[in-house]
GROMACS .gro file of C-alpha atoms in nm:
model
  490
    1MET     CA    1  12.839   9.346  13.086
    2PHE     CA    2  12.650   9.026  12.990
    3LYS     CA    3  12.389   9.082  13.262
    4ASP     CA    4  12.109   9.163  13.013
    5PHE     CA    5  12.159   8.853  12.795
    6ARG     CA    6  11.857   8.621  12.776
    7ALA     CA    7  11.832   8.317  12.549
    8GLU     CA    8  11.476   8.330  12.413
    9GLY     CA    9  11.286   8.214  12.107
   10GLU     CA   10  11.350   7.922  11.873
   11SER     CA   11  11.700   8.019  11.759
   12PRO     CA   12  11.980   7.806  11.917
   13ALA     CA   13  12.119   7.961  12.234
   14TYR     CA   14  12.476   7.968  12.101
   15ILE     CA   15  12.363   8.169  11.795
   16GLN     CA   16  12.187   8.419  12.020
   17LEU     CA   17  12.499   8.450  12.235
   18LYS     CA   18  12.719   8.494  11.927
   19VAL     CA   19  12.498   8.777  11.797
   20TYR     CA   20  12.491   8.936  12.143
   21ILE     CA   21  12.874   8.941  12.168
   22GLU     CA   22  12.902   9.075  11.810
   23THR     CA   23  12.674   9.362  11.912
   24LEU     CA   24  12.888   9.443  12.217
   25ILE     CA   25  13.199   9.451  12.000
   26ALA     CA   26  13.034   9.660  11.728
   27GLN     CA   27  12.910   9.911  11.986
   28GLY     CA   28  13.261   9.949  12.124
   29VAL     CA   29  13.175   9.797  12.465
   30MET     CA   30  13.451   9.541  12.407
   31PRO     CA   31  13.736   9.716  12.222
   32LEU     CA   32  14.010   9.559  12.012
   33HIS     CA   33  14.225   9.304  12.208
   34HIS     CA   34  13.974   9.294  12.493
   35LYS     CA   35  13.991   8.955  12.669
   36LEU     CA   36  13.664   8.761  12.691
   37PRO     CA   37  13.569   8.558  13.001
   38SER     CA   38  13.667   8.193  12.996
   39THR     CA   39  13.403   7.951  12.875
   40ARG     CA   40  13.355   7.817  13.227
   41GLU     CA   41  13.326   8.165  13.378
   42LEU     CA   42  13.077   8.292  13.116
   43SER     CA   43  12.874   7.973  13.144
   44GLY     CA   44  12.828   8.029  13.517
   45LEU     CA   45  12.761   8.400  13.470
   46LEU     CA   46  12.486   8.349  13.211
   47GLY     CA   47  12.337   8.027  13.343
   48VAL     CA   48  12.385   7.845  13.013
   49SER     CA   49  12.579   7.527  12.937
   50ARG     CA   50  12.951   7.546  12.876
   51THR     CA   51  12.888   7.378  12.539
   52THR     CA   52  12.674   7.677  12.439
   53VAL     CA   53  12.957   7.920  12.520
   54ILE     CA   54  13.218   7.705  12.343
   55SER     CA   55  12.998   7.688  12.030
   56ALA     CA   56  12.942   8.065  12.038
   57TYR     CA   57  13.317   8.133  12.073
   58GLU     CA   58  13.397   7.894  11.788
   59ALA     CA   59  13.142   8.067  11.564
   60LEU     CA   60  13.285   8.408  11.654
   61GLU     CA   61  13.635   8.286  11.572
   62ARG     CA   62  13.523   8.148  11.234
   63THR     CA   63  13.377   8.484  11.140
   64GLY     CA   64  13.681   8.677  11.260
   65TRP     CA   65  13.531   8.856  11.558
   66ILE     CA   66  13.760   8.695  11.817
   67GLU     CA   67  14.095   8.516  11.820
   68ALA     CA   68  14.184   8.221  12.045
   69VAL     CA   69  14.539   8.250  12.181
   70LYS     CA   70  14.666   7.918  12.313
   71GLY     CA   71  14.719   7.925  12.690
   72ARG     CA   72  14.587   8.280  12.724
   73GLY     CA   73  14.220   8.280  12.622
   74ASN     CA   74  13.996   8.454  12.367
   75PHE     CA   75  14.051   8.813  12.255
   76VAL     CA   76  13.857   9.058  12.038
   77SER     CA   77  14.031   9.060  11.702
   78ARG     CA   78  13.795   9.281  11.505
   79ALA     CA   79  13.648   9.595  11.650
   80ALA     CA   80  13.410   9.849  11.504
   81VAL     CA   81  13.625  10.154  11.434
   82HIS     CA   82  13.443  10.472  11.339
   83LEU     CA   83  13.591  10.807  11.256
   84ASP     CA   84  13.467  11.088  11.476
   85GLU     CA   85  13.372  11.269  11.157
   86PRO     CA   86  13.275  11.081  10.838
   87PRO     CA   87  13.523  11.139  10.553
   88SER     CA   88  13.244  11.268  10.325
   89MET     CA   89  12.875  11.248  10.255
   90ILE     CA   90  12.790  11.158   9.896
   91GLU     CA   91  12.480  11.305   9.733
   92TRP     CA   92  12.399  10.996   9.530
   93THR     CA   93  12.132  11.160   9.316
   94GLU     CA   94  12.410  11.375   9.168
   95ARG     CA   95  12.613  11.067   9.075
   96LEU     CA   96  12.340  10.863   8.905
   97GLY     CA   97  12.293  10.826   8.533
   98PRO     CA   98  11.975  10.883   8.331
   99GLN     CA   99  11.885  10.512   8.332
  100ALA     CA  100  11.855  10.512   8.711
  101PHE     CA  101  11.620  10.811   8.712
  102LEU     CA  102  11.414  10.678   8.422
  103SER     CA  103  11.372  10.332   8.574
  104GLU     CA  104  11.266  10.484   8.908
  105GLU     CA  105  11.021  10.714   8.734
  106MET     CA  106  10.859  10.420   8.548
  107ASP     CA  107  10.860  10.186   8.850
  108LEU     CA  108  10.495  10.090   8.897
  109MET     CA  109  10.570   9.901   9.217
  110LYS     CA  110  10.674  10.233   9.370
  111HIS     CA  111  10.444  10.474   9.195
  112GLY     CA  112  10.149  10.257   9.097
  113ILE     CA  113   9.830  10.168   9.280
  114LYS     CA  114   9.882  10.079   9.644
  115TRP     CA  115   9.703   9.761   9.744
  116GLU     CA  116   9.562   9.730  10.093
  117LYS     CA  117   9.438   9.420  10.270
  118GLY     CA  118   9.073   9.347  10.197
  119MET     CA  119   9.066   9.530   9.865
  120ILE     CA  120   8.931   9.371   9.546
  121ALA     CA  121   9.241   9.406   9.329
  122PHE     CA  122   9.203   9.375   8.951
  123THR     CA  123   9.562   9.493   8.907
  124SER     CA  124   9.745   9.160   8.881
  125ILE     CA  125   9.771   8.923   8.586
  126ALA     CA  126   9.992   8.677   8.772
  127PRO     CA  127   9.866   8.319   8.809
  128ASP     CA  128   9.654   8.226   9.109
  129GLU     CA  129   9.887   8.051   9.355
  130ARG     CA  130   9.593   7.849   9.484
  131LEU     CA  131   9.615   7.650   9.160
  132PHE     CA  132   9.983   7.565   9.200
  133ASP     CA  133  10.056   7.192   9.181
  134MET     CA  134  10.271   7.170   9.493
  135SER     CA  135  10.284   6.791   9.508
  136GLY     CA  136  10.406   6.776   9.147
  137VAL     CA  137  10.672   7.041   9.216
  138LYS     CA  138  10.797   6.861   9.527
  139ARG     CA  139  10.812   6.531   9.339
  140ALA     CA  140  11.003   6.692   9.052
  141PHE     CA  141  11.253   6.850   9.290
  142LEU     CA  142  11.323   6.526   9.472
  143ASP     CA  143  11.347   6.330   9.146
  144ARG     CA  144  11.601   6.566   8.991
  145MET     CA  145  11.809   6.614   9.304
  146ALA     CA  146  11.833   6.238   9.346
  147LEU     CA  147  11.963   6.206   8.990
  148GLU     CA  148  12.219   6.490   8.977
  149GLY     CA  149  12.192   6.715   9.280
  150ASP     CA  150  12.568   6.767   9.304
  151VAL     CA  151  12.578   6.891   8.943
  152LEU     CA  152  12.280   7.122   8.981
  153LEU     CA  153  12.436   7.308   9.273
  154ASN     CA  154  12.750   7.394   9.072
  155TYR     CA  155  12.793   7.644   8.791
  156GLY     CA  156  12.586   7.581   8.481
  157TYR     CA  157  12.610   7.684   8.116
  158ALA     CA  158  12.522   8.024   7.977
  159GLN     CA  159  12.305   7.883   7.700
  160GLY     CA  160  12.104   7.674   7.943
  161TYR     CA  161  12.040   7.335   8.098
  162ARG     CA  162  12.060   7.091   7.811
  163PRO     CA  163  11.759   6.867   7.898
  164LEU     CA  164  11.534   7.174   7.931
  165MET     CA  165  11.667   7.320   7.604
  166ARG     CA  166  11.583   6.997   7.420
  167TYR     CA  167  11.235   6.986   7.579
  168LEU     CA  168  11.156   7.346   7.485
  169MET     CA  169  11.280   7.307   7.127
  170SER     CA  170  11.046   7.008   7.094
  171TYR     CA  171  10.770   7.219   7.251
  172MET     CA  172  10.827   7.491   6.991
  173LYS     CA  173  10.821   7.231   6.713
  174GLY     CA  174  10.478   7.135   6.845
  175LYS     CA  175  10.371   7.496   6.778
  176GLY     CA  176  10.470   7.450   6.415
  177VAL     CA  177  10.812   7.618   6.435
  178GLU     CA  178  11.071   7.513   6.176
  179THR     CA  179  11.380   7.473   6.397
  180THR     CA  180  11.636   7.415   6.119
  181GLY     CA  181  11.899   7.687   6.148
  182LYS     CA  182  11.758   7.801   6.484
  183ASP     CA  183  11.877   7.759   6.841
  184ILE     CA  184  11.760   7.836   7.194
  185LEU     CA  185  11.886   8.039   7.490
  186ILE     CA  186  11.744   8.004   7.842
  187THR     CA  187  11.685   8.337   8.021
  188ASN     CA  188  11.558   8.474   8.350
  189GLY     CA  189  11.204   8.516   8.217
  190PHE     CA  190  11.079   8.739   7.934
  191THR     CA  191  11.234   9.052   8.083
  192GLU     CA  192  11.594   8.936   8.054
  193GLY     CA  193  11.530   8.788   7.711
  194PHE     CA  194  11.399   9.117   7.573
  195ASP     CA  195  11.675   9.311   7.749
  196LEU     CA  196  11.943   9.090   7.589
  197LEU     CA  197  11.791   9.135   7.243
  198LEU     CA  198  11.781   9.514   7.279
  199THR     CA  199  12.139   9.513   7.405
  200ALA     CA  200  12.250   9.313   7.102
  201ILE     CA  201  12.061   9.504   6.834
  202GLY     CA  202  12.249   9.782   6.657
  203LYS     CA  203  12.091  10.122   6.699
  204ARG     CA  204  12.036  10.284   6.360
  205SER     CA  205  11.708  10.474   6.366
  206GLY     CA  206  11.662  10.429   6.741
  207ARG     CA  207  11.294  10.343   6.683
  208ILE     CA  208  11.100  10.024   6.759
  209LEU     CA  209  10.767   9.945   6.598
  210CYS     CA  210  10.500   9.799   6.828
  211GLU     CA  211  10.127   9.778   6.887
  212ASN     CA  212   9.954  10.069   7.059
  213PRO     CA  213   9.886  10.005   7.342
  214THR     CA  214  10.152   9.752   7.439
  215HIS     CA  215  10.321   9.577   7.733
  216GLN     CA  216  10.428   9.840   7.988
  217THR     CA  217  10.742   9.649   8.090
  218ALA     CA  218  10.847   9.631   7.725
  219ILE     CA  219  10.801  10.009   7.692
  220LYS     CA  220  11.017  10.057   7.999
  221ILE     CA  221  11.296   9.834   7.867
  222MET     CA  222  11.288  10.005   7.526
  223LYS     CA  223  11.321  10.348   7.681
  224LEU     CA  224  11.598  10.237   7.918
  225HIS     CA  225  11.793  10.125   7.611
  226GLY     CA  226  11.735  10.460   7.445
  227PHE     CA  227  11.482  10.336   7.188
  228GLU     CA  228  11.164  10.522   7.098
  229PRO     CA  229  10.857  10.294   7.086
  230VAL     CA  230  10.633  10.385   6.794
  231GLY     CA  231  10.288  10.233   6.826
  232VAL     CA  232  10.032  10.130   6.564
  233ARG     CA  233   9.664  10.139   6.661
  234MET     CA  234   9.498   9.808   6.751
  235GLU     CA  235   9.173   9.680   6.599
  236ARG     CA  236   8.959   9.381   6.698
  237ASP     CA  237   9.183   9.141   6.503
  238GLY     CA  238   9.525   9.305   6.540
  239VAL     CA  239   9.700   9.621   6.428
  240ASN     CA  240   9.538   9.855   6.177
  241MET     CA  241   9.713   9.756   5.853
  242ASP     CA  242   9.663  10.092   5.675
  243GLU     CA  243   9.822  10.274   5.968
  244LEU     CA  244  10.103  10.016   5.975
  245LYS     CA  245  10.183  10.071   5.605
  246GLN     CA  246  10.184  10.447   5.654
  247THR     CA  247  10.408  10.420   5.961
  248LEU     CA  248  10.652  10.192   5.778
  249ASP     CA  249  10.671  10.436   5.485
  250GLU     CA  250  10.749  10.727   5.718
  251GLY     CA  251  11.083  10.598   5.840
  252GLY     CA  252  11.312  10.314   5.940
  253PHE     CA  253  11.288  10.090   6.244
  254ASP     CA  254  11.554   9.884   6.416
  255LEU     CA  255  11.303   9.611   6.498
  256ALA     CA  256  10.938   9.537   6.568
  257TYR     CA  257  10.806   9.413   6.902
  258LEU     CA  258  10.474   9.229   6.868
  259THR     CA  259  10.246   9.023   7.093
  260PRO     CA  260  10.008   8.846   6.854
  261SER     CA  261   9.833   8.626   7.112
  262TYR     CA  262   9.634   8.749   7.416
  263HIS     CA  263   9.802   9.081   7.375
  264ASN     CA  264   9.882   9.276   7.690
  265PRO     CA  265   9.682   9.485   7.773
  266THR     CA  266   9.400   9.442   7.516
  267GLY     CA  267   9.374   9.061   7.517
  268ILE     CA  268   9.335   9.073   7.137
  269VAL     CA  269   9.447   8.775   6.927
  270THR     CA  270   9.585   8.881   6.589
  271SER     CA  271   9.407   8.698   6.307
  272PRO     CA  272   9.600   8.444   6.093
  273GLU     CA  273   9.554   8.670   5.788
  274LYS     CA  274   9.704   8.970   5.962
  275ARG     CA  275   9.992   8.760   6.097
  276MET     CA  276  10.093   8.667   5.743
  277GLU     CA  277  10.052   9.024   5.619
  278LEU     CA  278  10.258   9.156   5.912
  279LEU     CA  279  10.545   8.926   5.823
  280ARG     CA  280  10.522   9.019   5.454
  281LEU     CA  281  10.529   9.395   5.519
  282LEU     CA  282  10.803   9.380   5.780
  283GLY     CA  283  11.003   9.153   5.552
  284GLU     CA  284  10.975   9.404   5.267
  285HIS     CA  285  11.124   9.669   5.497
  286GLU     CA  286  11.387   9.424   5.635
  287ILE     CA  287  11.273   9.479   5.994
  288PRO     CA  288  11.352   9.195   6.237
  289VAL     CA  289  11.072   9.091   6.474
  290VAL     CA  290  11.075   9.016   6.846
  291GLU     CA  291  10.766   8.806   6.918
  292ASP     CA  292  10.638   8.795   7.274
  293GLY     CA  293  10.471   8.456   7.325
  294PHE     CA  294  10.261   8.600   7.608
  295ASN     CA  295   9.987   8.367   7.739
  296GLU     CA  296   9.962   8.165   7.417
  297GLU     CA  297   9.834   7.862   7.604
  298LEU     CA  298   9.537   8.034   7.768
  299ARG     CA  299   9.276   8.034   7.492
  300TYR     CA  300   8.935   7.922   7.612
  301SER     CA  301   8.757   7.872   7.279
  302GLY     CA  302   8.843   7.832   6.912
  303ALA     CA  303   9.165   7.716   6.750
  304HIS     CA  304   9.510   7.844   6.835
  305ALA     CA  305   9.675   8.068   6.577
  306ALA     CA  306  10.032   7.975   6.487
  307PRO     CA  307  10.297   8.208   6.635
  308LEU     CA  308  10.473   8.445   6.395
  309ILE     CA  309  10.793   8.242   6.415
  310ALA     CA  310  10.598   7.940   6.286
  311CYS     CA  311  10.436   8.147   6.010
  312ALA     CA  312  10.785   8.258   5.902
  313GLY     CA  313  10.876   7.899   5.808
  314THR     CA  314  11.246   7.866   5.727
  315GLY     CA  315  11.295   8.244   5.753
  316ASN     CA  316  11.516   8.379   6.032
  317SER     CA  317  11.369   8.726   6.089
  318VAL     CA  318  11.166   8.639   6.402
  319ALA     CA  319  11.312   8.599   6.752
  320TYR     CA  320  11.054   8.437   6.980
  321VAL     CA  321  11.066   8.512   7.354
  322GLY     CA  322  10.871   8.263   7.564
  323SER     CA  323  10.796   8.209   7.932
  324PHE     CA  324  10.567   8.002   8.153
  325SER     CA  325  10.546   8.281   8.412
  326LYS     CA  326  10.179   8.358   8.349
  327ILE     CA  327  10.082   7.991   8.329
  328LEU     CA  328  10.296   7.794   8.572
  329PHE     CA  329  10.516   7.941   8.844
  330PRO     CA  330  10.650   8.300   8.808
  331GLY     CA  331  10.880   8.238   9.106
  332ILE     CA  332  11.083   8.009   8.880
  333ARG     CA  333  11.241   8.277   8.664
  334VAL     CA  334  11.285   8.073   8.347
  335GLY     CA  335  11.216   8.196   7.995
  336TRP     CA  336  11.369   8.129   7.655
  337ILE     CA  337  11.456   8.279   7.317
  338VAL     CA  338  11.427   8.079   6.998
  339ALA     CA  339  11.595   8.254   6.707
  340ASP     CA  340  11.851   8.229   6.430
  341ARG     CA  341  12.148   8.018   6.545
  342LYS     CA  342  12.401   8.292   6.473
  343LEU     CA  343  12.201   8.546   6.677
  344ILE     CA  344  12.169   8.302   6.969
  345GLY     CA  345  12.549   8.264   6.968
  346TYR     CA  346  12.593   8.636   7.030
  347LEU     CA  347  12.314   8.646   7.288
  348GLU     CA  348  12.479   8.356   7.472
  349SER     CA  349  12.801   8.558   7.504
  350LEU     CA  350  12.605   8.859   7.629
  351LYS     CA  351  12.427   8.638   7.881
  352ARG     CA  352  12.756   8.493   8.004
  353ALA     CA  353  12.905   8.841   8.046
  354ARG     CA  354  12.606   8.966   8.243
  355THR     CA  355  12.462   8.691   8.462
  356ILE     CA  356  12.680   8.384   8.378
  357HIS     CA  357  12.373   8.160   8.356
  358THR     CA  358  12.012   8.117   8.467
  359SER     CA  359  11.976   7.918   8.790
  360THR     CA  360  12.047   7.556   8.696
  361LEU     CA  361  11.839   7.439   8.989
  362ASP     CA  362  11.535   7.631   8.863
  363GLN     CA  363  11.584   7.503   8.510
  364ALA     CA  364  11.621   7.142   8.626
  365LEU     CA  365  11.316   7.166   8.848
  366LEU     CA  366  11.108   7.304   8.561
  367PHE     CA  367  11.238   7.037   8.323
  368GLN     CA  368  11.158   6.752   8.561
  369TYR     CA  369  10.810   6.892   8.629
  370LEU     CA  370  10.744   6.906   8.255
  371HIS     CA  371  10.913   6.570   8.192
  372ASN     CA  372  10.695   6.404   8.457
  373GLY     CA  373  10.390   6.490   8.249
  374ASN     CA  374  10.247   6.744   8.492
  375PHE     CA  375  10.215   7.036   8.251
  376GLU     CA  376   9.916   6.920   8.046
  377ARG     CA  377   9.726   6.814   8.359
  378TYR     CA  378   9.797   7.145   8.528
  379LEU     CA  379   9.714   7.342   8.214
  380LYS     CA  380   9.379   7.167   8.176
  381ARG     CA  381   9.288   7.257   8.533
  382ALA     CA  382   9.415   7.615   8.496
  383ARG     CA  383   9.219   7.671   8.174
  384THR     CA  384   8.900   7.550   8.341
  385GLU     CA  385   8.947   7.782   8.641
  386TYR     CA  386   9.055   8.086   8.440
  387LYS     CA  387   8.784   8.036   8.179
  388ARG     CA  388   8.523   8.050   8.455
  389LYS     CA  389   8.676   8.371   8.590
  390TYR     CA  390   8.707   8.512   8.238
  391GLU     CA  391   8.337   8.452   8.172
  392LEU     CA  392   8.246   8.613   8.507
  393ALA     CA  393   8.460   8.915   8.420
  394VAL     CA  394   8.305   8.954   8.074
  395GLN     CA  395   7.952   8.916   8.213
  396GLY     CA  396   8.023   9.155   8.501
  397CYS     CA  397   8.174   9.424   8.279
  398THR     CA  398   7.887   9.395   8.031
  399ALA     CA  399   7.621   9.407   8.301
  400HIS     CA  400   7.760   9.681   8.523
  401ILE     CA  401   8.008   9.909   8.345
  402PRO     CA  402   7.888  10.165   8.087
  403MET     CA  403   8.158  10.128   7.823
  404LYS     CA  404   8.246  10.206   7.466
  405GLY     CA  405   8.405   9.867   7.411
  406MET     CA  406   8.578   9.567   7.565
  407SER     CA  407   8.842   9.329   7.430
  408GLY     CA  408   8.999   9.006   7.546
  409GLU     CA  409   8.969   8.662   7.387
  410GLY     CA  410   9.139   8.466   7.666
  411GLY     CA  411   9.430   8.499   7.902
  412LEU     CA  412   9.405   8.657   8.245
  413HIS     CA  413   9.252   9.000   8.180
  414VAL     CA  414   9.008   9.207   7.977
  415PHE     CA  415   9.055   9.561   7.851
  416VAL     CA  416   8.777   9.816   7.885
  417GLU     CA  417   8.731  10.138   7.690
  418LEU     CA  418   8.513  10.395   7.867
  419ASP     CA  419   8.346  10.711   7.742
  420GLU     CA  420   8.630  10.916   7.590
  421ARG     CA  421   8.545  11.209   7.818
  422LEU     CA  422   8.634  11.005   8.126
  423ASP     CA  423   8.971  10.981   8.298
  424ALA     CA  424   9.027  10.627   8.426
  425ARG     CA  425   9.266  10.753   8.693
  426THR     CA  426   8.995  10.974   8.841
  427VAL     CA  427   8.758  10.678   8.833
  428LEU     CA  428   9.030  10.468   8.999
  429GLU     CA  429   9.072  10.714   9.283
  430ASP     CA  430   8.702  10.697   9.369
  431CYS     CA  431   8.696  10.318   9.332
  432ARG     CA  432   8.995  10.291   9.563
  433LYS     CA  433   8.801  10.467   9.837
  434LEU     CA  434   8.542  10.191   9.801
  435GLY     CA  435   8.800   9.912   9.819
  436VAL     CA  436   8.846   9.829   9.449
  437VAL     CA  437   9.153   9.891   9.231
  438PHE     CA  438   9.240   9.825   8.865
  439THR     CA  439   9.517   9.923   8.624
  440PRO     CA  440   9.467  10.249   8.433
  441GLY     CA  441   9.523  10.190   8.062
  442ASP     CA  442   9.732  10.498   7.985
  443ILE     CA  443  10.052  10.329   8.107
  444PHE     CA  444  10.036  10.094   7.807
  445PHE     CA  445  10.012  10.359   7.536
  446THR     CA  446  10.315  10.478   7.342
  447ASP     CA  447  10.165  10.815   7.246
  448GLY     CA  448  10.029  10.941   7.577
  449GLY     CA  449   9.673  10.830   7.497
  450GLY     CA  450   9.441  10.580   7.661
  451GLN     CA  451   9.327  10.798   7.952
  452HIS     CA  452   8.976  10.653   7.920
  453THR     CA  453   9.086  10.287   7.926
  454LEU     CA  454   9.153  10.033   8.200
  455ARG     CA  455   9.275   9.675   8.236
  456ILE     CA  456   9.081   9.432   8.454
  457GLY     CA  457   9.304   9.147   8.573
  458PHE     CA  458   9.088   8.870   8.718
  459SER     CA  459   9.334   8.581   8.770
  460ARG     CA  460   9.391   8.627   9.144
  461VAL     CA  461   9.049   8.763   9.242
  462PRO     CA  462   8.824   8.506   9.414
  463GLU     CA  463   8.529   8.417   9.192
  464GLU     CA  464   8.274   8.533   9.448
  465ARG     CA  465   8.427   8.884   9.451
  466ILE     CA  466   8.463   8.945   9.076
  467GLU     CA  467   8.106   9.064   9.019
  468GLU     CA  468   8.109   9.263   9.344
  469GLY     CA  469   8.419   9.453   9.233
  470LEU     CA  470   8.291   9.516   8.882
  471ARG     CA  471   7.959   9.641   9.018
  472ILE     CA  472   8.147   9.898   9.228
  473ILE     CA  473   8.352  10.009   8.927
  474GLY     CA  474   8.033  10.037   8.724
  475THR     CA  475   7.861  10.247   8.990
  476VAL     CA  476   8.154  10.492   9.000
  477VAL     CA  477   8.169  10.513   8.620
  478LYS     CA  478   7.796  10.588   8.604
  479GLU     CA  479   7.840  10.867   8.859
  480HIS     CA  480   8.122  11.022   8.655
  481VAL     CA  481   7.923  11.001   8.330
  482LYS     CA  482   7.622  11.158   8.503
  483ALA     CA  483   7.838  11.443   8.632
  484LEU     CA  484   7.984  11.503   8.285
  485ASN     CA  485   7.637  11.508   8.126
  486HIS     CA  486   7.510  11.744   8.393
  487ARG     CA  487   7.795  11.989   8.330
  488ALA     CA  488   7.743  11.962   7.952
  489ASN     CA  489   7.370  12.045   7.988
  490ALA     CA  490   7.419  12.321   8.243
   0.00000   0.00000   0.00000
């Protein structure tokens, strides 16, 4: 015993000794009430300082592995006791509910495209971490911790960190939002915000109106809550209004989920005229709206269109879910909901019951970063970088990929529609063999369509590799079209 112990690596020797003794106890080498060598004896045996052994014993005592008996020494006080036969083996798949199976089935991280080192990956629409303003973040952290670090490390409030709430309400006013009668709730990004809203909404028809295609994560959350997403076809300037009117006349909806700016996955920006008509029609049918403020800040040309919640004026039918995840730092899981004050009150209680509050430290860090004036500087730089990549992506798709159409007016991706005879997943499989991957568009459609579409996310692809990757995709697409034409003419 103890003869194979060696203190190696950067970890303190006493920690290594503590872990070593824990392992001996857990393996049953030192049973319950076994007496350990004295500190002096073990020090000589191992060739380490007596201080190291004393520190290891003290750490073991604090964690309950050993007990020091005055005048007698140290004894094992907690041993690993295992039954010879386990009491039972649970088949967990038989105990799980439908939500667990559905979420696993729709988990793209498990079942989506597997990225390998060296690939050109057009699958992500996360921000490029090479743009992150690390000096500004560090400064913000130190500034805020110096002011109220002791407060930030304690429990916070379910509704949010007050300075950040005030900042974001002012930010929304700057977008033209009438905040009278409205309030704000801080969330763990868009995902929690949408989840809270779907938890709160009463299920009547069980149907949610949305664009087709739409955000895959939103589809997943809707289905996990037992709602059926019903999509309306997208045009170059937003949803097809004739199809929307027909869909509204066919039956009731519990709410509408819409992304009017830099829509995911199409990148389409809904025109101001259609925004107003959307609100009018949905208002006539008394359908509340959840607006996803996805990527609103990343327009590279032209004027910004006012969000739906701003177009609604003093009305209270729109709940706006915002986040800086695609612009600033997705690792800081901070989003927000601006909505009718009464609704926010109920959402606050739901939030408190589920997660107590969003990390106060994250909220305070974000607030101080914004308060220090970093956001506009960072956004200017990000727009310049992403605009360059956006233009490269548009040029590359146009030059190399035979396509029926392409959409995307800004943001971090473009959406490509291939020949309707093609299957983007088959194209993807051949591209993957050549070291290029993208996101097949069918995952965004509510009706099982979109097999011939794909999303090209360019935000994290180095500029010098964008054209290379698109050229490879184009070559594969041309081969598939040629094969289809050959079979058709045979």
